[in-house]
Protein backbone atom coordinates (compact mmCIF):
# COMPACT_ATOMS: atom_id res chain seq x y z
CA UNK A 1 0.00 0.00 0.00
CA UNK A 2 1.33 3.42 -0.92
CA UNK A 3 1.66 5.31 2.37
CA UNK A 4 1.43 8.70 0.61
CA UNK A 5 -1.95 7.99 -0.97
CA UNK A 6 -5.21 8.50 0.94
CA UNK A 7 -7.27 5.38 1.58
CA UNK A 8 -10.23 5.01 -0.77
CA UNK A 9 -13.44 4.78 1.25
CA UNK A 10 -15.68 1.92 0.26
CA UNK A 11 -19.20 1.17 1.36
CA UNK A 12 -21.02 -2.11 1.59
CA UNK A 13 -24.50 -3.40 2.17
CA UNK A 14 -25.44 -3.48 5.85
CA UNK A 15 -27.09 -6.77 6.80
CA UNK A 16 -28.82 -6.89 10.19
CA UNK A 17 -29.15 -10.24 11.93
CA UNK A 18 -30.45 -11.23 15.36
CA UNK A 19 -27.37 -10.21 17.35
CA UNK A 20 -25.62 -7.66 15.18
CA UNK A 21 -24.63 -6.52 11.74
CA UNK A 22 -22.45 -7.59 8.85
CA UNK A 23 -21.16 -5.60 5.90
CA UNK A 24 -21.24 -7.26 2.49
CA UNK A 25 -19.02 -5.72 -0.18
CA UNK A 26 -21.18 -4.04 -2.82
CA UNK A 27 -21.35 -5.86 -6.13
CA UNK A 28 -20.56 -9.27 -4.63
CA UNK A 29 -22.76 -12.22 -3.80
CA UNK A 30 -21.41 -13.06 -0.36
CA UNK A 31 -18.14 -11.21 0.38
CA UNK A 32 -18.62 -10.33 4.07
CA UNK A 33 -15.90 -7.83 5.01
CA UNK A 34 -16.93 -6.73 8.51
CA UNK A 35 -19.09 -7.68 11.47
CA UNK A 36 -20.22 -6.39 14.87
CA UNK A 37 -22.19 -8.02 17.68
CA UNK A 38 -24.98 -5.92 19.20
CA UNK A 39 -27.04 -7.81 21.76
CA UNK A 40 -29.04 -7.15 24.90
CA UNK A 41 -26.54 -6.66 27.71
CA UNK A 42 -26.39 -9.65 30.07
CA UNK A 43 -25.22 -7.32 32.86
CA UNK A 44 -26.89 -3.93 32.52
CA UNK A 45 -30.66 -3.60 32.16
CA UNK A 46 -32.35 -2.10 29.13
CA UNK A 47 -29.25 -1.51 27.04
CA UNK A 48 -27.19 -3.14 24.33
CA UNK A 49 -23.71 -4.60 24.57
CA UNK A 50 -21.47 -3.90 21.56
CA UNK A 51 -18.62 -6.33 20.96
CA UNK A 52 -16.39 -7.73 18.27
CA UNK A 53 -16.45 -4.79 15.87
CA UNK A 54 -14.09 -6.14 13.26
CA UNK A 55 -12.99 -5.71 9.68
CA UNK A 56 -11.67 -9.09 8.63
CA UNK A 57 -8.80 -8.31 6.24
CA UNK A 58 -6.07 -5.74 6.86
CA UNK A 59 -6.45 -4.42 3.30
CA UNK A 60 -10.11 -3.57 4.06
CA UNK A 61 -9.31 -1.62 7.23
CA UNK A 62 -9.54 2.15 7.03
CA UNK A 63 -12.11 2.05 4.23
CA UNK A 64 -15.10 3.00 6.36
CA UNK A 65 -16.58 -0.44 7.04
CA UNK A 66 -16.24 -0.16 10.84
CA UNK A 67 -17.82 3.30 10.70
CA UNK A 68 -20.71 1.80 8.76
CA UNK A 69 -21.16 -0.86 11.44
CA UNK A 70 -21.11 1.80 14.13
CA UNK A 71 -23.69 3.91 12.30
CA UNK A 72 -26.02 0.88 12.07
CA UNK A 73 -25.60 0.12 15.80
CA UNK A 74 -26.14 3.77 16.73
CA UNK A 75 -29.31 3.93 14.63
CA UNK A 76 -30.68 0.84 16.34
CA UNK A 77 -29.88 2.43 19.71
CA UNK A 78 -31.68 5.66 18.80
CA UNK A 79 -34.68 3.82 17.32
CA UNK A 80 -35.08 1.61 20.40
CA UNK A 81 -34.17 4.24 22.98
CA UNK A 82 -31.63 1.84 24.51
CA UNK A 83 -28.04 2.98 25.11
CA UNK A 84 -25.04 0.92 24.04
CA UNK A 85 -22.30 -0.18 26.44
CA UNK A 86 -19.00 -1.05 24.82
CA UNK A 87 -16.93 -3.50 26.82
CA UNK A 88 -19.34 -4.42 29.61
CA UNK A 89 -16.64 -6.21 31.59
CA UNK A 90 -18.36 -9.60 31.67
CA UNK A 91 -15.08 -11.33 30.84
CA UNK A 92 -11.36 -10.80 30.59
CA UNK A 93 -11.73 -9.38 27.07
CA UNK A 94 -12.29 -5.93 28.59
CA UNK A 95 -8.58 -5.68 29.25
CA UNK A 96 -7.86 -6.15 25.55
CA UNK A 97 -9.39 -2.80 24.60
CA UNK A 98 -6.54 -0.79 23.21
CA UNK A 99 -6.22 2.98 23.11
CA UNK A 100 -6.69 3.07 19.33
CA UNK A 101 -10.02 1.24 19.38
CA UNK A 102 -11.34 3.19 22.38
CA UNK A 103 -10.31 6.40 20.60
CA UNK A 104 -12.28 5.31 17.53
CA UNK A 105 -15.46 5.15 19.61
CA UNK A 106 -14.79 8.31 21.59
CA UNK A 107 -14.30 10.36 18.40
CA UNK A 108 -17.79 9.43 17.22
CA UNK A 109 -20.57 11.85 18.24
CA UNK A 110 -22.62 10.56 21.18
CA UNK A 111 -19.96 8.21 22.61
CA UNK A 112 -18.40 9.03 25.98
CA UNK A 113 -15.99 7.29 28.32
CA UNK A 114 -17.27 6.53 31.81
CA UNK A 115 -15.11 8.38 34.34
CA UNK A 116 -14.56 7.32 37.96
CA UNK A 117 -15.21 9.76 40.82
CA UNK A 118 -11.44 10.31 41.16
CA UNK A 119 -11.29 11.46 37.52
CA UNK A 120 -9.58 8.36 36.17
CA UNK A 121 -10.96 6.67 33.08
CA UNK A 122 -12.66 3.29 33.06
CA UNK A 123 -12.50 0.96 30.06
CA UNK A 124 -16.23 1.52 29.50
CA UNK A 125 -17.49 3.64 26.61
CA UNK A 126 -21.21 4.28 26.20
CA UNK A 127 -23.48 5.66 23.50
CA UNK A 128 -26.81 7.33 24.07
CA UNK A 129 -28.33 7.80 27.50
CA UNK A 130 -26.31 9.30 30.31
CA UNK A 131 -28.73 7.76 32.80
CA UNK A 132 -27.24 8.15 36.31
CA UNK A 133 -28.39 4.66 37.31
CA UNK A 134 -26.64 3.07 34.33
CA UNK A 135 -23.45 5.03 35.07
CA UNK A 136 -23.64 3.99 38.76
CA UNK A 137 -24.08 0.32 37.75
CA UNK A 138 -21.13 0.53 35.36
CA UNK A 139 -18.93 2.10 38.06
CA UNK A 140 -19.98 -0.54 40.62
CA UNK A 141 -19.12 -3.31 38.15
CA UNK A 142 -15.80 -1.66 37.31
CA UNK A 143 -14.95 -1.42 41.03
CA UNK A 144 -15.91 -5.06 41.63
CA UNK A 145 -13.82 -6.30 38.70
CA UNK A 146 -10.82 -4.22 39.76
CA UNK A 147 -11.02 -5.59 43.33
CA UNK A 148 -11.27 -9.13 41.97
CA UNK A 149 -8.25 -8.58 39.72
CA UNK A 150 -6.16 -7.22 42.61
CA UNK A 151 -7.08 -10.19 44.81
CA UNK A 152 -6.10 -12.59 42.02
CA UNK A 153 -2.71 -10.87 41.71
CA UNK A 154 -2.04 -11.40 45.42
CA UNK A 155 -2.70 -15.14 45.22
CSV table of C-alpha atoms in Angstrom, one decimal:
chain,number,residue,atom,x,y,z
A,1,UNK,CA,0.0,0.0,0.0
A,2,UNK,CA,1.3,3.4,-0.9
A,3,UNK,CA,1.7,5.3,2.4
A,4,UNK,CA,1.4,8.7,0.6
A,5,UNK,CA,-1.9,8.0,-1.0
A,6,UNK,CA,-5.2,8.5,0.9
A,7,UNK,CA,-7.3,5.4,1.6
A,8,UNK,CA,-10.2,5.0,-0.8
A,9,UNK,CA,-13.4,4.8,1.2
A,10,UNK,CA,-15.7,1.9,0.3
A,11,UNK,CA,-19.2,1.2,1.4
A,12,UNK,CA,-21.0,-2.1,1.6
A,13,UNK,CA,-24.5,-3.4,2.2
A,14,UNK,CA,-25.4,-3.5,5.8
A,15,UNK,CA,-27.1,-6.8,6.8
A,16,UNK,CA,-28.8,-6.9,10.2
A,17,UNK,CA,-29.2,-10.2,11.9
A,18,UNK,CA,-30.4,-11.2,15.4
A,19,UNK,CA,-27.4,-10.2,17.3
A,20,UNK,CA,-25.6,-7.7,15.2
A,21,UNK,CA,-24.6,-6.5,11.7
A,22,UNK,CA,-22.5,-7.6,8.8
A,23,UNK,CA,-21.2,-5.6,5.9
A,24,UNK,CA,-21.2,-7.3,2.5
A,25,UNK,CA,-19.0,-5.7,-0.2
A,26,UNK,CA,-21.2,-4.0,-2.8
A,27,UNK,CA,-21.4,-5.9,-6.1
A,28,UNK,CA,-20.6,-9.3,-4.6
A,29,UNK,CA,-22.8,-12.2,-3.8
A,30,UNK,CA,-21.4,-13.1,-0.4
A,31,UNK,CA,-18.1,-11.2,0.4
A,32,UNK,CA,-18.6,-10.3,4.1
A,33,UNK,CA,-15.9,-7.8,5.0
A,34,UNK,CA,-16.9,-6.7,8.5
A,35,UNK,CA,-19.1,-7.7,11.5
A,36,UNK,CA,-20.2,-6.4,14.9
A,37,UNK,CA,-22.2,-8.0,17.7
A,38,UNK,CA,-25.0,-5.9,19.2
A,39,UNK,CA,-27.0,-7.8,21.8
A,40,UNK,CA,-29.0,-7.2,24.9
A,41,UNK,CA,-26.5,-6.7,27.7
A,42,UNK,CA,-26.4,-9.6,30.1
A,43,UNK,CA,-25.2,-7.3,32.9
A,44,UNK,CA,-26.9,-3.9,32.5
A,45,UNK,CA,-30.7,-3.6,32.2
A,46,UNK,CA,-32.4,-2.1,29.1
A,47,UNK,CA,-29.3,-1.5,27.0
A,48,UNK,CA,-27.2,-3.1,24.3
A,49,UNK,CA,-23.7,-4.6,24.6
A,50,UNK,CA,-21.5,-3.9,21.6
A,51,UNK,CA,-18.6,-6.3,21.0
A,52,UNK,CA,-16.4,-7.7,18.3
A,53,UNK,CA,-16.5,-4.8,15.9
A,54,UNK,CA,-14.1,-6.1,13.3
A,55,UNK,CA,-13.0,-5.7,9.7
A,56,UNK,CA,-11.7,-9.1,8.6
A,57,UNK,CA,-8.8,-8.3,6.2
A,58,UNK,CA,-6.1,-5.7,6.9
A,59,UNK,CA,-6.5,-4.4,3.3
A,60,UNK,CA,-10.1,-3.6,4.1
A,61,UNK,CA,-9.3,-1.6,7.2
A,62,UNK,CA,-9.5,2.1,7.0
A,63,UNK,CA,-12.1,2.0,4.2
A,64,UNK,CA,-15.1,3.0,6.4
A,65,UNK,CA,-16.6,-0.4,7.0
A,66,UNK,CA,-16.2,-0.2,10.8
A,67,UNK,CA,-17.8,3.3,10.7
A,68,UNK,CA,-20.7,1.8,8.8
A,69,UNK,CA,-21.2,-0.9,11.4
A,70,UNK,CA,-21.1,1.8,14.1
A,71,UNK,CA,-23.7,3.9,12.3
A,72,UNK,CA,-26.0,0.9,12.1
A,73,UNK,CA,-25.6,0.1,15.8
A,74,UNK,CA,-26.1,3.8,16.7
A,75,UNK,CA,-29.3,3.9,14.6
A,76,UNK,CA,-30.7,0.8,16.3
A,77,UNK,CA,-29.9,2.4,19.7
A,78,UNK,CA,-31.7,5.7,18.8
A,79,UNK,CA,-34.7,3.8,17.3
A,80,UNK,CA,-35.1,1.6,20.4
A,81,UNK,CA,-34.2,4.2,23.0
A,82,UNK,CA,-31.6,1.8,24.5
A,83,UNK,CA,-28.0,3.0,25.1
A,84,UNK,CA,-25.0,0.9,24.0
A,85,UNK,CA,-22.3,-0.2,26.4
A,86,UNK,CA,-19.0,-1.1,24.8
A,87,UNK,CA,-16.9,-3.5,26.8
A,88,UNK,CA,-19.3,-4.4,29.6
A,89,UNK,CA,-16.6,-6.2,31.6
A,90,UNK,CA,-18.4,-9.6,31.7
A,91,UNK,CA,-15.1,-11.3,30.8
A,92,UNK,CA,-11.4,-10.8,30.6
A,93,UNK,CA,-11.7,-9.4,27.1
A,94,UNK,CA,-12.3,-5.9,28.6
A,95,UNK,CA,-8.6,-5.7,29.2
A,96,UNK,CA,-7.9,-6.2,25.5
A,97,UNK,CA,-9.4,-2.8,24.6
A,98,UNK,CA,-6.5,-0.8,23.2
A,99,UNK,CA,-6.2,3.0,23.1
A,100,UNK,CA,-6.7,3.1,19.3
A,101,UNK,CA,-10.0,1.2,19.4
A,102,UNK,CA,-11.3,3.2,22.4
A,103,UNK,CA,-10.3,6.4,20.6
A,104,UNK,CA,-12.3,5.3,17.5
A,105,UNK,CA,-15.5,5.1,19.6
A,106,UNK,CA,-14.8,8.3,21.6
A,107,UNK,CA,-14.3,10.4,18.4
A,108,UNK,CA,-17.8,9.4,17.2
A,109,UNK,CA,-20.6,11.8,18.2
A,110,UNK,CA,-22.6,10.6,21.2
A,111,UNK,CA,-20.0,8.2,22.6
A,112,UNK,CA,-18.4,9.0,26.0
A,113,UNK,CA,-16.0,7.3,28.3
A,114,UNK,CA,-17.3,6.5,31.8
A,115,UNK,CA,-15.1,8.4,34.3
A,116,UNK,CA,-14.6,7.3,38.0
A,117,UNK,CA,-15.2,9.8,40.8
A,118,UNK,CA,-11.4,10.3,41.2
A,119,UNK,CA,-11.3,11.5,37.5
A,120,UNK,CA,-9.6,8.4,36.2
A,121,UNK,CA,-11.0,6.7,33.1
A,122,UNK,CA,-12.7,3.3,33.1
A,123,UNK,CA,-12.5,1.0,30.1
A,124,UNK,CA,-16.2,1.5,29.5
A,125,UNK,CA,-17.5,3.6,26.6
A,126,UNK,CA,-21.2,4.3,26.2
A,127,UNK,CA,-23.5,5.7,23.5
A,128,UNK,CA,-26.8,7.3,24.1
A,129,UNK,CA,-28.3,7.8,27.5
A,130,UNK,CA,-26.3,9.3,30.3
A,131,UNK,CA,-28.7,7.8,32.8
A,132,UNK,CA,-27.2,8.1,36.3
A,133,UNK,CA,-28.4,4.7,37.3
A,134,UNK,CA,-26.6,3.1,34.3
A,135,UNK,CA,-23.5,5.0,35.1
A,136,UNK,CA,-23.6,4.0,38.8
A,137,UNK,CA,-24.1,0.3,37.8
A,138,UNK,CA,-21.1,0.5,35.4
A,139,UNK,CA,-18.9,2.1,38.1
A,140,UNK,CA,-20.0,-0.5,40.6
A,141,UNK,CA,-19.1,-3.3,38.1
A,142,UNK,CA,-15.8,-1.7,37.3
A,143,UNK,CA,-14.9,-1.4,41.0
A,144,UNK,CA,-15.9,-5.1,41.6
A,145,UNK,CA,-13.8,-6.3,38.7
A,146,UNK,CA,-10.8,-4.2,39.8
A,147,UNK,CA,-11.0,-5.6,43.3
A,148,UNK,CA,-11.3,-9.1,42.0
A,149,UNK,CA,-8.3,-8.6,39.7
A,150,UNK,CA,-6.2,-7.2,42.6
A,151,UNK,CA,-7.1,-10.2,44.8
A,152,UNK,CA,-6.1,-12.6,42.0
A,153,UNK,CA,-2.7,-10.9,41.7
A,154,UNK,CA,-2.0,-11.4,45.4
A,155,UNK,CA,-2.7,-15.1,45.2
